[in-house]
Coordinates of C-alpha atoms and ligand atoms in Angstrom, one line a residue:
M15 CA 0.0 0.1 -0.3
T16 CA 1.3 3.4 -1.3
D17 CA 0.2 6.3 1.3
I18 CA -1.5 9.3 -0.2
L19 CA 1.1 12.6 0.3
A20 CA -2.1 14.3 1.5
P21 CA -1.8 18.4 0.5
S22 CA -3.0 20.9 3.2
F23 CA -3.2 24.7 2.3
I24 CA -2.2 27.3 4.4
P25 CA -2.2 31.2 4.1
L26 CA 1.6 32.2 2.7
E27 CA 3.9 33.5 5.9
I28 CA 6.7 35.3 3.9
D29 CA 8.6 35.9 7.4
S30 CA 8.9 32.0 8.0
L31 CA 10.3 31.3 4.7
A32 CA 14.1 31.8 5.4
A33 CA 14.0 29.3 8.5
A34 CA 11.9 26.7 7.1
D35 CA 13.2 23.5 6.2
G36 CA 12.7 20.5 3.6
R37 CA 11.9 21.5 0.3
I38 CA 10.5 24.7 -1.0
V39 CA 8.9 25.3 -4.6
V40 CA 8.4 28.6 -6.4
F41 CA 7.1 28.5 -9.7
S42 CA 8.1 30.8 -12.7
E43 CA 7.0 31.7 -16.3
G44 CA 10.9 32.5 -16.8
G45 CA 11.8 36.3 -17.3
E46 CA 11.5 38.7 -14.5
R47 CA 7.9 38.6 -13.1
M48 CA 8.0 37.1 -9.5
D49 CA 5.3 36.5 -7.0
K50 CA 5.3 37.5 -3.3
G51 CA 7.2 34.3 -2.1
A52 CA 9.0 34.1 -5.0
R53 CA 10.5 38.0 -4.5
R54 CA 11.5 36.9 -1.1
I55 CA 13.3 33.6 -1.9
N56 CA 15.3 35.6 -4.4
R57 CA 16.1 38.4 -1.5
L58 CA 17.1 35.7 0.8
T59 CA 19.6 34.0 -1.5
R60 CA 20.6 37.2 -3.1
G61 CA 19.6 37.4 -6.8
A62 CA 20.0 33.5 -7.3
L63 CA 16.3 32.8 -8.2
A64 CA 16.5 35.7 -10.7
R65 CA 19.5 34.5 -12.3
L66 CA 18.0 30.8 -12.8
T67 CA 15.0 32.2 -13.7
Q68 CA 16.1 34.8 -16.5
S69 CA 18.6 31.9 -17.6
A70 CA 18.6 30.6 -21.4
D71 CA 18.1 27.4 -20.1
F72 CA 15.0 28.5 -18.0
A73 CA 13.9 30.4 -21.2
K74 CA 14.1 26.5 -23.0
A75 CA 12.6 24.7 -20.3
K76 CA 8.8 23.4 -21.1
V77 CA 5.7 23.7 -18.5
G78 CA 6.1 21.6 -15.7
D79 CA 10.2 21.2 -16.1
A80 CA 12.3 22.0 -12.9
M81 CA 15.4 23.4 -11.8
E82 CA 16.7 22.8 -8.4
M83 CA 18.6 24.8 -6.3
A84 CA 20.6 22.7 -3.5
W85 CA 21.3 24.0 0.0
P86 CA 20.7 27.7 -0.7
T87 CA 22.6 30.3 0.7
G88 CA 20.8 32.6 3.0
M89 CA 17.7 29.6 3.3
A90 CA 17.6 26.6 6.3
A91 CA 15.8 24.6 3.1
E92 CA 17.6 22.1 1.3
A93 CA 16.6 23.0 -2.0
V94 CA 14.5 25.2 -3.6
Q95 CA 12.6 23.5 -6.8
V96 CA 11.6 26.1 -9.5
V97 CA 9.3 24.6 -11.7
K98 CA 8.3 26.6 -15.1
I99 CA 4.9 27.2 -15.5
D100 CA 2.3 29.2 -17.6
R101 CA -0.1 31.3 -16.0
K102 CA -2.3 30.6 -18.8
M103 CA -1.7 26.7 -19.0
G104 CA -4.4 24.4 -19.1
L105 CA -5.8 21.5 -16.7
A106 CA -3.2 18.6 -17.8
D107 CA -0.1 21.0 -18.0
A108 CA -0.8 22.0 -14.2
R109 CA -1.1 17.9 -13.0
K110 CA 2.5 18.1 -14.9
V111 CA 3.9 20.8 -13.1
G112 CA 2.4 19.0 -9.8
G113 CA 4.0 15.9 -10.7
A114 CA 7.4 17.6 -11.0
I115 CA 6.6 18.2 -7.7
G116 CA 5.4 14.7 -6.7
K117 CA 8.5 13.3 -8.5
A118 CA 11.5 15.2 -6.3
A119 CA 9.3 15.1 -3.0
R120 CA 11.1 11.7 -2.1
G121 CA 9.6 12.0 1.3
K122 CA 10.6 15.3 2.4
D123 CA 8.7 18.2 3.5
V124 CA 7.6 20.3 0.7
L125 CA 6.2 24.0 0.8
V126 CA 4.8 25.2 -2.5
L127 CA 4.5 28.8 -3.1
A128 CA 1.6 28.5 -5.1
G129 CA -0.1 32.3 -3.9
A130 CA -3.1 33.0 -6.7
L131 CA -1.7 30.7 -9.1
R132 CA -5.0 29.3 -10.6
H133 CA -5.2 25.2 -10.5
T134 CA -3.8 24.8 -7.6
P135 CA -5.9 21.7 -6.9
E136 CA -4.9 20.3 -9.9
I137 CA -1.3 20.9 -9.4
A138 CA -1.9 19.2 -5.6
L139 CA -3.3 16.1 -7.5
G140 CA -0.5 15.7 -9.5
A141 CA 1.7 16.0 -6.8
M142 CA 0.0 13.3 -5.1
L143 CA -0.4 10.8 -8.2
R144 CA 3.5 11.3 -9.3
A145 CA 4.1 10.8 -5.7
Y146 CA 3.2 7.0 -5.9
D147 CA 6.2 4.2 -5.5
F148 CA 5.6 0.4 -5.0
T149 CA 8.3 -0.6 -2.3
D150 CA 5.8 -3.4 -0.6
H151 CA 8.3 -6.0 -1.9
K152 CA 11.4 -4.0 -1.4
T153 CA 13.4 -4.7 1.9
P154 CA 13.9 -1.9 3.5
G155 CA 17.6 -0.5 3.4
D156 CA 19.0 3.0 5.2
E157 CA 16.7 5.0 3.2
P158 CA 14.5 7.4 5.3
S159 CA 10.8 6.3 5.9
R160 CA 8.5 8.4 3.5
T161 CA 6.8 10.7 6.2
G162 CA 7.0 14.1 4.0
S163 CA 4.0 16.6 4.0
L164 CA 3.0 18.6 1.2
T165 CA 1.8 22.4 1.9
F166 CA 0.6 24.8 -0.3
A167 CA 1.0 27.9 0.7
V168 CA -1.9 30.0 -0.9
T169 CA -4.4 33.5 -0.8
N170 CA -7.3 31.6 -0.9
A171 CA -6.4 28.7 2.0
E172 CA -10.3 28.4 2.9
V173 CA -11.3 27.5 -0.7
L174 CA -8.6 25.1 -1.4
K175 CA -9.1 23.2 2.3
A176 CA -13.0 22.4 0.7
Q177 CA -11.4 20.5 -1.9
E178 CA -8.9 18.5 0.0
A179 CA -11.3 15.2 0.6
D180 CA -12.2 15.4 -3.1
L181 CA -8.9 15.6 -4.5
T182 CA -7.6 12.6 -1.8
A183 CA -10.4 10.7 -2.8
V184 CA -9.3 10.7 -6.5
A185 CA -5.8 9.5 -5.6
E186 CA -7.2 7.1 -3.1
G187 CA -8.9 5.5 -5.9
V188 CA -5.8 5.6 -8.5
F189 CA -3.2 4.4 -5.9
F190 CA -5.5 1.2 -5.1
A191 CA -5.7 0.7 -8.9
R192 CA -2.1 1.1 -9.2
D193 CA -1.1 -1.1 -6.3
L194 CA -3.5 -3.9 -7.5
V195 CA -1.9 -3.8 -10.9
N196 CA 1.8 -3.9 -9.5
E197 CA 1.2 -6.5 -7.3
P198 CA 2.5 -9.7 -8.4
A199 CA 0.4 -12.8 -9.0
N200 CA 1.3 -15.1 -5.8
V201 CA 0.4 -12.7 -3.6
L202 CA -2.9 -11.0 -5.3
T203 CA -4.6 -14.2 -5.9
T204 CA -8.4 -14.5 -6.6
S205 CA -9.2 -15.1 -2.9
E206 CA -6.5 -12.0 -2.0
F207 CA -8.2 -9.6 -4.5
A208 CA -11.7 -10.5 -3.2
A209 CA -10.7 -10.1 0.4
R210 CA -9.0 -6.5 -0.6
L211 CA -12.6 -5.3 -2.5
E212 CA -14.4 -7.0 0.7
A213 CA -12.0 -4.4 2.7
L214 CA -13.8 -1.5 1.3
E215 CA -17.0 -2.5 2.8
A216 CA -15.5 -0.2 5.6
L217 CA -16.3 2.6 3.4
G218 CA -19.6 2.2 3.3
L219 CA -19.8 -0.1 0.1
Q220 CA -22.0 -3.3 -0.5
V221 CA -19.5 -6.1 -1.8
E222 CA -20.4 -9.5 -2.5
V223 CA -18.1 -12.4 -3.2
L224 CA -20.0 -15.0 -6.2
D225 CA -17.6 -18.2 -5.5
E226 CA -17.8 -21.0 -7.6
P227 CA -21.2 -23.1 -6.7
A228 CA -22.8 -19.6 -7.3
L229 CA -21.0 -18.9 -10.5
E230 CA -21.9 -22.5 -11.8
K231 CA -25.5 -21.9 -10.7
L232 CA -25.5 -18.6 -12.4
G233 CA -24.3 -20.9 -15.3
M234 CA -21.5 -18.7 -15.8
R235 CA -19.8 -21.6 -17.8
A236 CA -17.4 -19.7 -20.1
L237 CA -15.5 -17.7 -17.2
L238 CA -15.4 -21.0 -14.9
G239 CA -13.5 -22.9 -18.5
V240 CA -11.0 -20.0 -17.8
G241 CA -10.2 -20.6 -14.5
Q242 CA -10.5 -24.4 -14.5
G243 CA -6.8 -25.0 -14.7
S244 CA -5.9 -22.8 -11.8
E245 CA -5.4 -23.9 -7.9
S246 CA -6.9 -20.2 -7.0
P247 CA -11.1 -20.6 -7.3
S248 CA -12.6 -17.8 -9.9
K249 CA -14.9 -15.5 -8.7
V250 CA -17.2 -12.7 -9.2
V251 CA -16.7 -9.6 -6.9
V252 CA -20.0 -6.8 -6.8
M253 CA -20.0 -3.9 -5.7
Q254 CA -22.5 -1.1 -4.8
W255 CA -21.9 2.3 -4.4
M256 CA -26.0 3.6 -4.4
G257 CA -25.2 7.3 -3.2
G258 CA -28.1 8.5 -5.2
K259 CA -31.7 8.6 -5.8
K260 CA -33.3 5.4 -4.7
G261 CA -34.7 3.9 -7.8
D262 CA -32.5 5.2 -10.7
A263 CA -30.8 2.9 -12.6
P264 CA -27.1 2.7 -11.9
L265 CA -24.4 3.0 -14.4
A266 CA -22.5 -0.7 -14.5
L267 CA -18.8 -0.6 -14.6
V268 CA -17.5 -4.1 -15.4
G269 CA -13.4 -5.2 -15.3
K270 CA -11.4 -8.1 -16.7
G271 CA -9.4 -9.9 -13.6
V272 CA -7.3 -12.2 -14.7
V273 CA -4.9 -12.5 -11.9
F274 CA -2.1 -14.1 -14.0
D275 CA -2.6 -14.9 -18.0
T276 CA 0.0 -17.7 -18.8
G277 CA -2.2 -18.3 -22.2
G278 CA -3.7 -21.2 -20.7
I279 CA -2.8 -24.7 -23.1
S280 CA -3.0 -22.4 -25.8
I281 CA 1.0 -20.8 -23.9
K282 CA 2.2 -17.9 -24.2
P283 CA 5.6 -17.5 -25.1
A284 CA 8.2 -17.2 -22.1
A285 CA 9.5 -13.2 -22.8
G286 CA 7.6 -10.8 -21.1
M287 CA 5.1 -13.3 -20.0
E288 CA 5.8 -11.4 -16.3
D289 CA 3.9 -8.7 -17.1
M290 CA 0.7 -10.6 -17.6
T291 CA 0.2 -10.2 -13.7
M292 CA -1.1 -6.8 -14.9
D293 CA -4.3 -9.1 -17.0
M294 CA -6.2 -8.2 -13.9
G295 CA -6.1 -4.3 -15.1
G296 CA -9.5 -3.6 -15.7
A297 CA -10.9 -4.9 -12.6
G298 CA -8.3 -2.7 -11.0
T299 CA -9.3 0.6 -12.2
V300 CA -13.2 -0.7 -11.7
A301 CA -11.8 -1.2 -7.9
G302 CA -10.1 2.0 -8.2
V303 CA -13.1 3.9 -9.2
M304 CA -15.6 2.6 -7.4
K305 CA -13.1 3.6 -3.8
T306 CA -12.7 6.9 -5.1
L307 CA -16.9 7.2 -5.3
A308 CA -17.2 6.3 -1.9
L309 CA -14.4 7.9 -0.6
R310 CA -16.5 11.3 -2.0
R311 CA -20.0 9.9 -1.0
A312 CA -20.7 10.2 -4.5
P313 CA -24.4 11.4 -4.9
A314 CA -24.8 8.7 -7.7
N315 CA -25.9 5.0 -8.1
V316 CA -22.6 2.9 -9.4
V317 CA -22.2 -0.7 -9.4
G318 CA -18.9 -2.6 -10.4
L319 CA -18.5 -6.2 -11.4
V320 CA -15.2 -7.9 -11.6
G321 CA -14.9 -11.1 -12.9
L322 CA -11.6 -12.9 -11.0
V323 CA -9.5 -15.8 -12.5
E324 CA -6.1 -17.2 -13.3
N325 CA -5.5 -18.5 -16.7
M326 CA -3.1 -21.8 -16.2
P327 CA -2.3 -25.0 -18.2
D328 CA -3.2 -27.9 -16.5
G329 CA -4.4 -31.3 -16.5
R330 CA -7.5 -29.8 -15.8
A331 CA -7.3 -27.1 -17.8
Q332 CA -9.9 -26.0 -20.9
R333 CA -8.6 -27.1 -24.2
P334 CA -8.6 -25.5 -27.8
G335 CA -11.4 -27.0 -29.3
D336 CA -13.5 -27.1 -26.2
V337 CA -17.2 -25.6 -26.3
V338 CA -18.6 -24.1 -23.6
R339 CA -22.3 -22.1 -22.7
T340 CA -22.4 -18.6 -21.5
M341 CA -25.0 -17.5 -18.7
K342 CA -26.8 -15.9 -21.8
G343 CA -27.2 -19.6 -23.2
D344 CA -24.7 -18.8 -26.7
T345 CA -22.3 -21.4 -27.1
V346 CA -18.5 -20.4 -27.6
E347 CA -16.0 -23.1 -29.5
V348 CA -12.8 -21.8 -27.5
I349 CA -10.4 -22.1 -30.7
N350 CA -7.9 -20.3 -28.6
T351 CA -7.6 -20.6 -24.7
D352 CA -5.4 -17.4 -24.6
A353 CA -8.1 -15.4 -25.5
E354 CA -9.9 -15.7 -21.7
G355 CA -10.8 -11.9 -21.0
R356 CA -13.5 -12.3 -23.7
L357 CA -14.9 -15.3 -22.3
V358 CA -14.9 -13.9 -18.8
L359 CA -16.5 -10.7 -19.8
A360 CA -19.2 -12.4 -21.7
D361 CA -20.7 -13.8 -18.4
V362 CA -20.1 -10.7 -16.2
L363 CA -21.4 -8.6 -18.9
W364 CA -24.7 -10.8 -19.5
Y365 CA -25.4 -10.6 -14.9
A366 CA -24.3 -7.2 -14.8
Q367 CA -27.5 -6.5 -17.2
D368 CA -29.3 -9.5 -16.3
R369 CA -29.2 -8.5 -12.3
F370 CA -29.2 -4.4 -12.2
K371 CA -30.7 -3.2 -15.6
P372 CA -28.5 -0.6 -15.8
A373 CA -28.7 2.7 -17.4
G374 CA -25.1 2.2 -19.4
I375 CA -22.5 -0.3 -19.1
V376 CA -18.4 0.4 -19.0
D377 CA -16.4 -2.6 -19.6
L378 CA -12.8 -2.5 -19.1
A379 CA -9.8 -5.1 -20.1
T380 CA -6.4 -5.5 -20.6
L381 CA -8.0 -7.6 -23.6
T382 CA -5.9 -7.7 -26.7
G383 CA -2.0 -7.5 -27.8
A384 CA -3.5 -6.1 -31.1
I385 CA -4.2 -2.7 -29.6
V386 CA -1.2 -1.9 -28.4
I387 CA 0.0 -2.3 -32.1
G388 CA -2.6 -0.6 -33.5
L389 CA -2.5 2.7 -30.7
G390 CA 0.7 2.0 -28.5
H391 CA 1.2 3.0 -25.6
Q392 CA -0.7 6.6 -25.7
N393 CA -4.3 5.8 -26.0
A394 CA -6.8 3.1 -25.1
G395 CA -9.3 1.7 -27.7
V396 CA -12.6 2.6 -27.1
F397 CA -15.2 0.6 -28.8
A398 CA -19.2 1.7 -28.3
N399 CA -22.8 1.0 -29.6
D400 CA -24.2 4.6 -28.5
D401 CA -22.6 7.9 -29.9
A402 CA -23.9 10.4 -27.5
F403 CA -22.8 7.9 -24.4
C404 CA -19.3 7.6 -26.3
K405 CA -18.6 11.3 -26.7
A406 CA -19.3 12.1 -23.0
F407 CA -16.7 9.2 -22.2
L408 CA -14.2 11.0 -24.5
K409 CA -14.8 14.2 -23.2
A410 CA -14.2 13.1 -19.6
A411 CA -10.9 11.2 -20.7
E412 CA -10.1 14.3 -22.7
H413 CA -10.7 16.7 -19.0
E414 CA -8.4 14.1 -17.5
D415 CA -5.8 13.7 -20.3
E416 CA -5.5 10.0 -20.1
G417 CA -5.7 8.8 -23.8
A418 CA -9.1 7.2 -25.7
W419 CA -9.4 6.8 -29.1
R420 CA -12.4 5.6 -30.5
M421 CA -12.5 2.4 -33.0
P422 CA -15.1 0.8 -35.4
L423 CA -17.3 -1.7 -34.5
G424 CA -19.5 -3.2 -37.6
A425 CA -21.4 -6.6 -39.0
G426 CA -18.1 -7.6 -41.4
Y427 CA -15.8 -8.0 -38.0
A428 CA -18.5 -10.5 -36.2
E429 CA -18.5 -12.4 -39.5
Q430 CA -15.0 -13.8 -38.7
L431 CA -16.5 -14.8 -35.1
K432 CA -18.6 -18.1 -37.1
S433 CA -18.1 -21.2 -35.8
R434 CA -18.2 -24.5 -37.5
V435 CA -19.2 -26.5 -34.2
A436 CA -20.8 -23.7 -32.1
D437 CA -22.9 -20.1 -32.0
V438 CA -19.7 -18.1 -31.8
K439 CA -15.5 -19.0 -31.7
N440 CA -13.8 -17.0 -29.5
V441 CA -11.2 -15.5 -31.9
G442 CA -11.7 -14.0 -35.6
G443 CA -8.3 -14.2 -36.5
R444 CA -5.2 -11.9 -36.8
P445 CA -6.7 -8.8 -38.8
G446 CA -8.5 -6.5 -36.8
G447 CA -7.9 -8.5 -33.5
S448 CA -8.9 -5.9 -31.3
V449 CA -12.1 -4.8 -33.2
T450 CA -13.3 -8.7 -33.3
A451 CA -12.6 -9.1 -29.6
A452 CA -15.0 -6.3 -29.1
E453 CA -17.7 -7.7 -31.0
F454 CA -17.6 -10.7 -29.3
L455 CA -18.5 -9.0 -26.4
K456 CA -21.2 -7.2 -28.2
R457 CA -23.2 -10.4 -28.8
F458 CA -23.2 -10.3 -24.8
V459 CA -24.3 -6.7 -24.5
K460 CA -28.7 -6.3 -25.1
D461 CA -29.6 -4.3 -27.8
D462 CA -31.0 -1.2 -26.4
M463 CA -28.2 -1.2 -23.4
P464 CA -25.8 1.5 -24.1
W465 CA -22.1 0.3 -23.8
I466 CA -18.6 1.4 -24.0
H467 CA -15.8 -1.3 -24.1
L468 CA -12.4 0.1 -23.3
D469 CA -9.0 -2.1 -24.2
I470 CA -6.5 -1.1 -21.9
A471 CA -4.0 -3.5 -22.7
G472 CA -1.2 -1.1 -23.7
V473 CA -1.9 1.9 -21.1
A474 CA -2.4 -0.3 -17.9
L475 CA 1.0 -0.7 -16.9
R476 CA 3.8 1.3 -18.5
A477 CA 7.8 0.2 -18.9
E478 CA 8.6 3.9 -18.7
D479 CA 7.9 7.1 -16.5
T480 CA 5.0 9.3 -17.7
P481 CA 4.5 12.7 -15.9
L482 CA 1.8 11.7 -13.2
A483 CA 3.3 8.0 -12.4
P484 CA 6.4 6.2 -12.0
K485 CA 7.1 3.3 -14.4
G486 CA 4.9 0.6 -13.6
A487 CA 0.8 0.5 -13.3
T488 CA -1.0 4.0 -14.2
G489 CA -4.7 3.5 -13.0
W490 CA -5.5 4.9 -16.6
F491 CA -9.2 5.5 -16.1
V492 CA -9.9 5.7 -13.0
R493 CA -10.0 10.0 -13.2
S494 CA -11.8 9.3 -16.5
L495 CA -14.8 7.0 -15.4
D496 CA -15.3 9.4 -11.7
R497 CA -15.2 12.5 -14.1
L498 CA -18.1 10.7 -16.2
V499 CA -19.9 9.8 -13.0
R500 CA -19.5 13.7 -11.9
D501 CA -20.6 15.3 -15.2
G502 CA -23.3 12.9 -15.8
Y503 CA -24.4 10.4 -13.3
Q504 CA -24.7 12.6 -10.3
D505 CA -28.1 14.2 -8.7
Ligands
LIG619 N1 -4.1 -10.4 -21.6 C1 -4.2 -10.7 -23.5 C2 -3.4 -9.7 -23.8 C3 -2.8 -8.3 -23.9 C4 -1.5 -8.2 -24.5 C5 -2.7 -7.4 -22.7 C6 -0.7 -7.4 -23.8 C7 -1.3 -6.6 -22.3 C8 -0.1 -6.2 -22.7 C9 -5.1 -11.5 -23.7 O1 -5.6 -12.4 -22.9 C10 -4.8 -12.0 -24.8 O2 -3.8 -12.9 -24.7 N2 -5.2 -12.2 -26.2 C11 -4.4 -12.4 -27.2 C12 -5.8 -12.8 -28.2 C13 -5.4 -13.6 -29.3 C14 -5.2 -15.1 -28.7 C15 -6.5 -13.8 -30.4 C16 -3.5 -11.6 -27.9 O3 -3.9 -10.3 -28.2 O4 -2.9 -12.3 -28.9
LIG620 MN1 -4.9 -14.1 -22.7
LIG621 ZN1 -5.6 -12.2 -20.8

């Protein structure tokens, strides 16, 4: 578990700056202009700050880039971090500015001289998100424990204080998703995953865990087939946040939770297989959103359902060529046991609609390697059967700067899924692999149900640092979905 570096907001006290220890952050657009806090730092350092902000290097720096004055003369602080801003910057740049602060914080006390700068809440969020570090499995060494603080000296402390709880609720949800995705599969078994979701009950969520006998009874043979080669029992976890009007149809979020994907009997090559610990990324995002909604007591009805399975080769494992019956009643020929996510989602999607009659449904899955080939690591694939719903989601994703790109659907693609022996087969060949996967899911979405499928295979885990996350799990779409709820589903 990574602890949140929750921000506090205080009025600026110029006279205490000389004696402040830890790190101090000042903002500059470059050039001569300085706000009150920066002017004081400049005076204390006898002009060093002005030399930095007026340097050619700082002129070349981009918004969110930072330079450091270490152990500055005339101050108790161990560093003054100067972060490049643009007073007219948008929300995404503001979060990147925060990211520079969070990245450099490293457990120290940080005092940010934000003054009257707009978008300070987004800067604070960026700092929180970037200060994430997954160290649960590192043996502690000599490094100091991470007890730092994050304080913003501002002109409107009271206004910003009122937003603190909502900001940390978002960061908590993102961190929860990242922790789940980063966790290795020997730790995050299906049972451990379910237990971590049950623990969310403490926040007021209603959480149910359906075990194998219950899933058998519901007829979820497609989901159960995927997990039958594993020692870890398959589970479906249902999380309900009913903070909205009684009786209003909820928004449903459905997540693929394959805690490890070996490919099964259609086994994957060894190189890179370790990344398949992240194949529960869809379920992780759903869990993260539910946590955020509960923490900020959202006045909305949202249900989150995740299918938790492990895809292993074994004497009892599902074989290529097996035919399974879904909860819906359709039979599926399993051509390739590595196309398992869609089998899991088919049953959970059907169950979500059958039980909750939702107003709309969004599923998230690390579903296809093909989406990584098509869109790389900057955008997730977005598939939808409803233009208005899709537009609302894309707007939320744009607001949060979480890359999302709409992809097509179409009857011609569904043709590729025709089976000789069953109603449908689980793969449609290499051409348009992400689209045929989406078409497979669409079969399990009722006709008038607004539905979005998000293929997050390329974005859930990143090999490189990003402005708001160190390498590893990103928590992609926790923020966008929370935003979608705020903008469209709250009373
Ligand atoms: N979990 C994988 C997809 C994946 C690939 C996620 C890379 C993250 C990074 C999925 O279950 C899978 O194996 N898909 C196959 C489908 C194929 C057999 C039709 C794929 O994409 O190769
Ligand atoms: Mn697979
Ligand atoms: Zn998979």
